[in-house]
XYZ file of C-alpha atoms in Angstrom:
446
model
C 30.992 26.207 64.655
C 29.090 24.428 66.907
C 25.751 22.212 66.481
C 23.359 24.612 66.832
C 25.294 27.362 64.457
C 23.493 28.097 61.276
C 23.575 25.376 58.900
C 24.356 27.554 55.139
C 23.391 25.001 52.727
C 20.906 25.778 50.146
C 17.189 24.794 51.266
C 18.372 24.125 54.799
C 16.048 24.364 57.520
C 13.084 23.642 55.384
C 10.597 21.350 56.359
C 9.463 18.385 54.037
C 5.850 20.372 53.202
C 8.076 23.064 51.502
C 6.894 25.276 53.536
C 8.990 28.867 54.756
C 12.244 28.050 56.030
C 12.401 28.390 59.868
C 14.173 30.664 62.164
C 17.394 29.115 64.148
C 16.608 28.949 68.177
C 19.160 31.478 68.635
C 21.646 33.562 66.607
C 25.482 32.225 66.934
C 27.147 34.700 69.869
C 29.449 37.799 69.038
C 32.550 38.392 70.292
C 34.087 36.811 73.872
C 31.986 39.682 76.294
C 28.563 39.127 74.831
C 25.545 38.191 76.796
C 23.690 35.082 76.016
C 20.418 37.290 75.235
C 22.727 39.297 72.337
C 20.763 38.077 68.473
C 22.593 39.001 65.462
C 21.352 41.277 62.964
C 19.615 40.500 59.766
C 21.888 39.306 57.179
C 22.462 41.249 53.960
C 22.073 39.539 50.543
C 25.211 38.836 48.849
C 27.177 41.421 46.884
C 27.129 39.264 43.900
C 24.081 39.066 41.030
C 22.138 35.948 40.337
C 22.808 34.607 37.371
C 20.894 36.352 34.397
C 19.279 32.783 33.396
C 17.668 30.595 35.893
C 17.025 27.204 35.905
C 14.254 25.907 38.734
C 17.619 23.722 40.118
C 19.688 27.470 39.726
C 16.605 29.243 41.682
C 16.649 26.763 44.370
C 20.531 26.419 44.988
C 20.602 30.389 44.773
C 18.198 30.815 47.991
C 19.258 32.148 50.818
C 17.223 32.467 54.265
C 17.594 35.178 56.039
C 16.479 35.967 59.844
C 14.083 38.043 60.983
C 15.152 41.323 62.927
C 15.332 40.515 66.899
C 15.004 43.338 69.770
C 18.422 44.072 71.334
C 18.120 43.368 75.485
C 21.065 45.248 76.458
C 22.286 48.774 75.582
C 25.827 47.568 76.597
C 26.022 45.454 73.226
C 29.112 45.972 71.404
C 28.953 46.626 67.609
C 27.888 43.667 65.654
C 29.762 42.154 63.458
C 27.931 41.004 59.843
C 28.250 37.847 58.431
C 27.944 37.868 54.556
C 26.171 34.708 52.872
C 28.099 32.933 50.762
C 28.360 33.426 47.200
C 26.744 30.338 44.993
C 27.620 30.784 41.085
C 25.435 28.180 39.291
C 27.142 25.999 37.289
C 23.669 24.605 35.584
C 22.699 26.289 31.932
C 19.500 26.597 30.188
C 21.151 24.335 27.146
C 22.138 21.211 28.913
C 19.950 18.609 27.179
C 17.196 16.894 29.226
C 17.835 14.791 32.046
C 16.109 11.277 33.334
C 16.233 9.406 35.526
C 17.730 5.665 34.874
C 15.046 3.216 34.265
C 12.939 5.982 32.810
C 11.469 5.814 29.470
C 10.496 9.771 28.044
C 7.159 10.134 26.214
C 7.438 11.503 22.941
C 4.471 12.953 21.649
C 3.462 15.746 19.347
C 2.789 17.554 22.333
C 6.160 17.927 23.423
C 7.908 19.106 20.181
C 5.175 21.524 19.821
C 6.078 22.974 23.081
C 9.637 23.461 22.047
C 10.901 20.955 24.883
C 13.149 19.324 22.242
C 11.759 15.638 22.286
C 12.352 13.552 19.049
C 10.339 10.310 18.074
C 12.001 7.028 18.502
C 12.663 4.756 15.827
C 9.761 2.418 16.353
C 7.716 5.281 16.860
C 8.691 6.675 13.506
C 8.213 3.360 11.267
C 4.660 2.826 13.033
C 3.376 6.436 12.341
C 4.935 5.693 8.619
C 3.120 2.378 7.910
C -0.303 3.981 9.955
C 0.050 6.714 6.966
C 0.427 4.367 4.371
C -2.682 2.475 5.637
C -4.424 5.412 5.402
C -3.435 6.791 2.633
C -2.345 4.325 0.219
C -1.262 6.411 -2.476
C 1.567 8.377 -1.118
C 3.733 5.241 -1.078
C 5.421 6.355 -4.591
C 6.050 9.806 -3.465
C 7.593 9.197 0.021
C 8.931 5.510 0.351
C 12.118 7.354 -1.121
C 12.911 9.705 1.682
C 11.596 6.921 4.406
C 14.495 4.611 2.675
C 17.039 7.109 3.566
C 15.692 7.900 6.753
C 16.303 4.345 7.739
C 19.557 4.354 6.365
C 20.551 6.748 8.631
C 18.718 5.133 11.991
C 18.851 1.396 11.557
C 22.680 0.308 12.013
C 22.356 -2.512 14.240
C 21.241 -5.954 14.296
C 18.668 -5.226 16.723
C 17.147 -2.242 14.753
C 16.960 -3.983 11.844
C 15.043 -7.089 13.270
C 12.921 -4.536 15.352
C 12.100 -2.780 11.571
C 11.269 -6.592 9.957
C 8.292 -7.009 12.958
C 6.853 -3.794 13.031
C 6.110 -4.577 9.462
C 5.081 -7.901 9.775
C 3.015 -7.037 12.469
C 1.632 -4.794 10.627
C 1.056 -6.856 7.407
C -0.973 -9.437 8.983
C -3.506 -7.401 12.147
C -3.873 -4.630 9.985
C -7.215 -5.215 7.163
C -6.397 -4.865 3.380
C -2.506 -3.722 4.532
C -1.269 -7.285 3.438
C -0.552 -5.713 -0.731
C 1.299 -2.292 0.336
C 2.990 -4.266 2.831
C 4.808 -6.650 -0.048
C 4.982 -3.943 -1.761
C 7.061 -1.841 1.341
C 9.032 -4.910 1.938
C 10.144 -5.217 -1.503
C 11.267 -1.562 -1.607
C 13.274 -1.709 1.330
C 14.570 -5.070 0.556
C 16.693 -3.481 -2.419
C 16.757 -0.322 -0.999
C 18.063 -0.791 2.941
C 22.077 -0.894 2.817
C 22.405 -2.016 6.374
C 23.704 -5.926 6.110
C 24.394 -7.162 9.560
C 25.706 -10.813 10.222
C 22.736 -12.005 11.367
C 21.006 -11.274 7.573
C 19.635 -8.407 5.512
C 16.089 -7.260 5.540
C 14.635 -9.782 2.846
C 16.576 -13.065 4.814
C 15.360 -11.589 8.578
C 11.680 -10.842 6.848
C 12.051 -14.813 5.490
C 12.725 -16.018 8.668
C 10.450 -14.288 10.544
C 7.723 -15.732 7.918
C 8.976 -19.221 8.446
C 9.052 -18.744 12.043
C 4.850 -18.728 11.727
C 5.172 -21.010 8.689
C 6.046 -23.995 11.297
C 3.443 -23.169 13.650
C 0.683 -23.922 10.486
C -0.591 -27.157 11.213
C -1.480 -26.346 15.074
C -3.155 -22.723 13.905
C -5.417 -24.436 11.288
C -6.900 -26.274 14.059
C -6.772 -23.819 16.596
C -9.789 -21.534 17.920
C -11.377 -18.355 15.961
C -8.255 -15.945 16.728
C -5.990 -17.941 16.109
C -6.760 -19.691 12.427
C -7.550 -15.732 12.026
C -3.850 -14.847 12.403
C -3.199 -17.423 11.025
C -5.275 -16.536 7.655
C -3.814 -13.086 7.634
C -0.507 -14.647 7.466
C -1.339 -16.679 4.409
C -2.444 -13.769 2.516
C 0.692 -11.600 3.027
C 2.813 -14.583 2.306
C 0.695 -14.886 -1.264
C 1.446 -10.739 -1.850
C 4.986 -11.644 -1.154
C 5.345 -14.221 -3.351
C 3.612 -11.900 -5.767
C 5.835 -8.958 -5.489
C 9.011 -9.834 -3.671
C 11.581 -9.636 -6.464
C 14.983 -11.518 -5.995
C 18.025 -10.950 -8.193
C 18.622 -14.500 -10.117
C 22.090 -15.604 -11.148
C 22.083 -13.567 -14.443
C 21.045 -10.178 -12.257
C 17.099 -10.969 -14.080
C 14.256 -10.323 -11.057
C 12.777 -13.492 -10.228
C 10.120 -14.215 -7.519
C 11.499 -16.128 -4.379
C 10.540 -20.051 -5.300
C 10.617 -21.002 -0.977
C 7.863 -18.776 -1.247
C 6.080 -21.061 -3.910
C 7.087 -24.288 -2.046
C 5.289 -22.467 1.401
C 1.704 -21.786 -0.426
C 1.803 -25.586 -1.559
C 2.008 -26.492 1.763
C -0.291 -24.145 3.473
C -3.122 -24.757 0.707
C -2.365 -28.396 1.531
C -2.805 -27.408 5.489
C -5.969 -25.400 4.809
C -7.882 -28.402 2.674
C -6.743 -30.831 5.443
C -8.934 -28.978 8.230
C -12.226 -28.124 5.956
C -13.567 -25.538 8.144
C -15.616 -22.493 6.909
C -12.368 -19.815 7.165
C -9.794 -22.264 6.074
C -11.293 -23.272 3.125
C -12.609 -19.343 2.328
C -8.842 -18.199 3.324
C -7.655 -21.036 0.508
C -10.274 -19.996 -2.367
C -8.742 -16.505 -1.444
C -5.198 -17.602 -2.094
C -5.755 -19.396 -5.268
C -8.014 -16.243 -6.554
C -4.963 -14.328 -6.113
C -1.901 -16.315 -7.266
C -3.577 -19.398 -9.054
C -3.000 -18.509 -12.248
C 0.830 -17.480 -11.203
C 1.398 -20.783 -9.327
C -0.123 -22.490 -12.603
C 2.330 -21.105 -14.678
C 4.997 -21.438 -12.524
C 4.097 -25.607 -12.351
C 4.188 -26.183 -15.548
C 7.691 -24.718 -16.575
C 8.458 -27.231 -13.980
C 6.358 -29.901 -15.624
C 4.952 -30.844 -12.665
C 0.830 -31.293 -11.598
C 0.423 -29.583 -8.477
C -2.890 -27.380 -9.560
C -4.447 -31.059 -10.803
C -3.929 -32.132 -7.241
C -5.152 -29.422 -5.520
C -8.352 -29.316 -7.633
C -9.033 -32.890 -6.887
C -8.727 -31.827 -3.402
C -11.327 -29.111 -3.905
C -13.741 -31.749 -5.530
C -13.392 -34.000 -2.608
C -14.145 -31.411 0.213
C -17.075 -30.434 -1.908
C -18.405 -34.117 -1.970
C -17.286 -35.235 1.451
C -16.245 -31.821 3.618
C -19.236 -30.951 6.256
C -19.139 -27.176 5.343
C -21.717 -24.972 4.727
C -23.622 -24.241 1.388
C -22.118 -21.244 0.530
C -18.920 -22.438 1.183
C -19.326 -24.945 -1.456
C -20.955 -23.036 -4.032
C -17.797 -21.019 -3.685
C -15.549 -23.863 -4.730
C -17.266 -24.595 -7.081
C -16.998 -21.322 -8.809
C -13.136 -21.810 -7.780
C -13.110 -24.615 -10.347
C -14.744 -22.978 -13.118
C -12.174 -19.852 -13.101
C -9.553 -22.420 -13.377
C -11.505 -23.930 -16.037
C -11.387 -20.723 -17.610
C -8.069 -20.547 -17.401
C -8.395 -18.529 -14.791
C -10.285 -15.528 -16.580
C -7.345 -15.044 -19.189
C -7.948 -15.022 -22.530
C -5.014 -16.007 -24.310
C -4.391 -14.643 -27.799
C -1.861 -16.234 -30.325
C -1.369 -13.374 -32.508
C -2.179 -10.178 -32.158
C -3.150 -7.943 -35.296
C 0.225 -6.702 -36.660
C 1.713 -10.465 -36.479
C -1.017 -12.188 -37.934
C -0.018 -13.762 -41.524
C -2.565 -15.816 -44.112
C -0.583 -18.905 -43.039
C -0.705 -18.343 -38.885
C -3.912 -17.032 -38.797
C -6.921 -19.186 -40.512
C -9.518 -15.884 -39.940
C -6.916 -13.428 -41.792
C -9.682 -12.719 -44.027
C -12.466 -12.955 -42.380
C -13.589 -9.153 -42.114
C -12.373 -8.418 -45.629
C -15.006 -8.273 -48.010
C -16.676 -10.859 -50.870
C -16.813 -9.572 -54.346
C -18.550 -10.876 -57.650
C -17.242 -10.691 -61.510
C -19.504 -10.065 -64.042
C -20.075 -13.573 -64.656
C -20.958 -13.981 -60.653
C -18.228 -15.564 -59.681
C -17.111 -14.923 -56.090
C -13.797 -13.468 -55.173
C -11.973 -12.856 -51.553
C -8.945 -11.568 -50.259
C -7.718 -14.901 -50.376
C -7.512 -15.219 -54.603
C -4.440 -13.740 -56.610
C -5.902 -11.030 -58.122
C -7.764 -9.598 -55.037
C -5.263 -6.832 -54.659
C -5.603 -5.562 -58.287
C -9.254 -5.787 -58.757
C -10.300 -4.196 -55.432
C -7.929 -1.320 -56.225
C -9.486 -1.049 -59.545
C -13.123 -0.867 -57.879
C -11.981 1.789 -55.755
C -10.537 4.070 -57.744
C -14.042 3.753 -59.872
C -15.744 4.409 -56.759
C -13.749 7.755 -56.193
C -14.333 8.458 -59.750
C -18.029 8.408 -59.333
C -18.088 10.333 -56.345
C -16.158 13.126 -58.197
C -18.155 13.147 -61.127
C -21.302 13.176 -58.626
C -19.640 16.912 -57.212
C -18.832 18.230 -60.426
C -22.132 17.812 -62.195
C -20.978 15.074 -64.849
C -23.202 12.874 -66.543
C -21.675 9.768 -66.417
C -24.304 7.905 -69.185
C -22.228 9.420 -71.785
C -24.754 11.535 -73.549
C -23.324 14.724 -73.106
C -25.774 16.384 -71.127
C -24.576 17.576 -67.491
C -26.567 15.817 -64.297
C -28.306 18.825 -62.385
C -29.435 18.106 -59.063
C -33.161 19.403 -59.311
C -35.460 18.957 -56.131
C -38.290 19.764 -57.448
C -38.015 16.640 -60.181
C -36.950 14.362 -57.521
C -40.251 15.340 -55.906
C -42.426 14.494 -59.031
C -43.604 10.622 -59.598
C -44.341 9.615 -62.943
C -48.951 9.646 -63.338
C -48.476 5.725 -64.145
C -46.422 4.997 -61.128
C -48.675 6.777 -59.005
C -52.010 5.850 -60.197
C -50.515 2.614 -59.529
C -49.100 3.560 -55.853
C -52.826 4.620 -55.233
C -54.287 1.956 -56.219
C -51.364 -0.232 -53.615
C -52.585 1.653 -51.234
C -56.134 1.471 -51.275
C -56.200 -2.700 -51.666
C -54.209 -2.609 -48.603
C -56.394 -0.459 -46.289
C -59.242 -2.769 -47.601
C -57.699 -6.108 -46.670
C -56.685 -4.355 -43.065
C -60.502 -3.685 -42.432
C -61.934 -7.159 -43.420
């Protein structure tokens, strides 16, 4: 067919506006005889149905143009002949999974699963709206951490997952407030719980090393500007929750706290105390608040002195450090918790193991009883046992002869209980009550 023939492809002869397709100069000839004025006739559409299902791609592809009707300029015009369209069967389906273009990132929201468009969250985007739950509502960690395990057990199977997992949570540990506690806590879970163990480490090692990687930077972040000894202070305190609730498996399968961990707040309490500024020394009275007493402890099983040392650091920035009042008043109140042994009150025995020879207030509560000669008696003597039995059962005796109406001075008569006698007072006891009375009011008035 020549150049100027009618060009069949789908959308052809459309302009770029979209706009309606446009009408070919002049219809292809008919025949050997005809005239050049002879048009052809309007095409029929094609024999065969559109599909039942169409796709905007199937709706497009299935278009056909047609021509518009022309005026015949010759009666002598030979019967045309008409040219059927060609049949398009679309190939595309209403099934076929999305499709984007390379170097095109899809945006999953709750928008588009609502809308039945079939979009899924990513993994990132599914641990960040987990931990943003857990920061906002704390207590559902028990009751869902479970099925958020398994959920990465199923999604994180690379190296590269499971190092994108240890940052989101670190990240999230140390720039969200008060998230630095659930996020030990998470990390803890999941560091027992996460089966995944890739060469480059398991989740507790990669979340170790990602710690030390910020644990080397500590010395230039102490002295660095506001934002910076800020991350850096949020760092400190989710490294104290680890070391507070990171358990490790020792040697004899016993839980044990990571000791690197104890080593690393040594040397960051020694890097906060060596640049006395307000926040350091506020982030280091935090961290000793909150595992002082644990690092304590742990120092002395060792036999070693660190606490002494770091106290005598605290007395020195109080005498010498140019920090503000309040600052100092802190410290000091530092040093009198640890004075207190840190608010614990330790006691050696408790009630059911305390003995007359471990514990020298055994008796202290029990009572003191007198013989008839007025001799004092305890818990402590022999016969303490025997004779306080014996005073009891006389007691009981008493009380039962009180109910029954015996008289116990063993004259035979039977004790009544008469309110109208205990209301009487004998004339000589109260002429003599009277007369109390009346030298009292007399020496009120003078």
């Amino acid at each position: 067919m020549s150049g100027n023939g009618f060009d069949r492809a789908p959308g052809a002869g459309r302009g770029r506006g979209g706009g309606a397709p446009l009408a070919p100069e002049s219809g292809p000839r008919m025949g050997g005889g005809g005239g050049a004025g002879h048009h052809q006739e309007p095409l029929r559409p094609p024999k065969t149905a559109p599909p039942p299902a169409r796709t905007p791609a199937a709706s497009e592809q299935a278009r056909v143009t047609s021509l518009s009707e022309n005026n015949c300029s010759s009666s002598a015009m030979t019967k045309p002949k008409v040219i059927m369209a060609p049949t398009s069967i679309s190939k595309l389906s209403v099934n076929a999974p999305e499709f984007y273009p390379s170097g095109y990132t899809p945006d999953f929201t709750d928008s588009s699963s609502e809308d039945g468009s079939g979009g899924y969250p990513t993994l990132t985007e599914y641990v960040q709206d987990f931990l943003n739950h857990l920061a906002e509502q704390p207590a559902c960690f028990e009751t869902e951490i479970a099925h958020f395990s398994e959920t990465l057990n199923g999604s994180v199977t690379t190296d590269e997952a499971l190092q994108e997992l240890v940052e989101l949570i670190y990240q999230q540990a140390t720039s969200v407030p008060n998230f630095s506690y659930m996020g030990a806590r998470l990390c803890n879970y999941l560091s027992h719980h996460l089966t995944i163990n890739p060469q480059c480490g398991n989740f507790r090692q990669l979340l170790l090393l990602r710690c030390h990687k910020e644990f080397e930077n500590r010395n230039e972040a102490a002295k660095g500007d506001e934002a910076a000894r800020k991350r850096f202070h949020a760092f400190v305190l989710f490294l104290a929750e680890l070391y507070l609730n990171l358990e490790i498996k020792g040697t004899k399968g016993q839980l044990t706290r990571a000791e690197i961990l104890q080593t690393g707040l040594q040397e960051l309490l020694h890097t906060l105390f060596s640049n006395p500024v307000d926040n350091n020394l506020t982030c280091a009275v935090k961290l000793l608040k909150l595992t002082g007493s644990v690092l304590e402890d742990a120092w002395k099983e060792k036999g070693t002195s660190h606490m002494n040392e770091i106290i005598q650091k605290i007395e020195n920035v109080v005498l010498d450090a140019n920090c503000s009042r309040d600052v100092k008043h802190m410290l000091l109140k530092l040093v009198e918790l640890r004075s207190s042994n840190w608010g614990r009150v330790h006691i050696t025995s408790t009630y059911r193991e305390a003995t007359p020879e471990n514990d020298p207030n055994y008796f202290m509560n029990e009572p003191t009883f007198y013989t008839s000669e007025g001799v004092p008696f305890t818990a402590a003597d022999p016969d303490y046992q025997e004779k306080y039995q014996e005073l009891l059962d006389r007691q009981d005796l008493f009380h039962e002869c009180e109910e029954n109406g015996t008289d116990l001075s063993g004259t035979g008569d039977l004790y009544f209980d008469d309110d109208d006698d205990d209301d009487e007072m004998d004339p000589e006891i109260e002429e003599a009550y009277e007369k109390f009375c009346l030298e009292s009011e007399r020496k009120r008035k003078q």
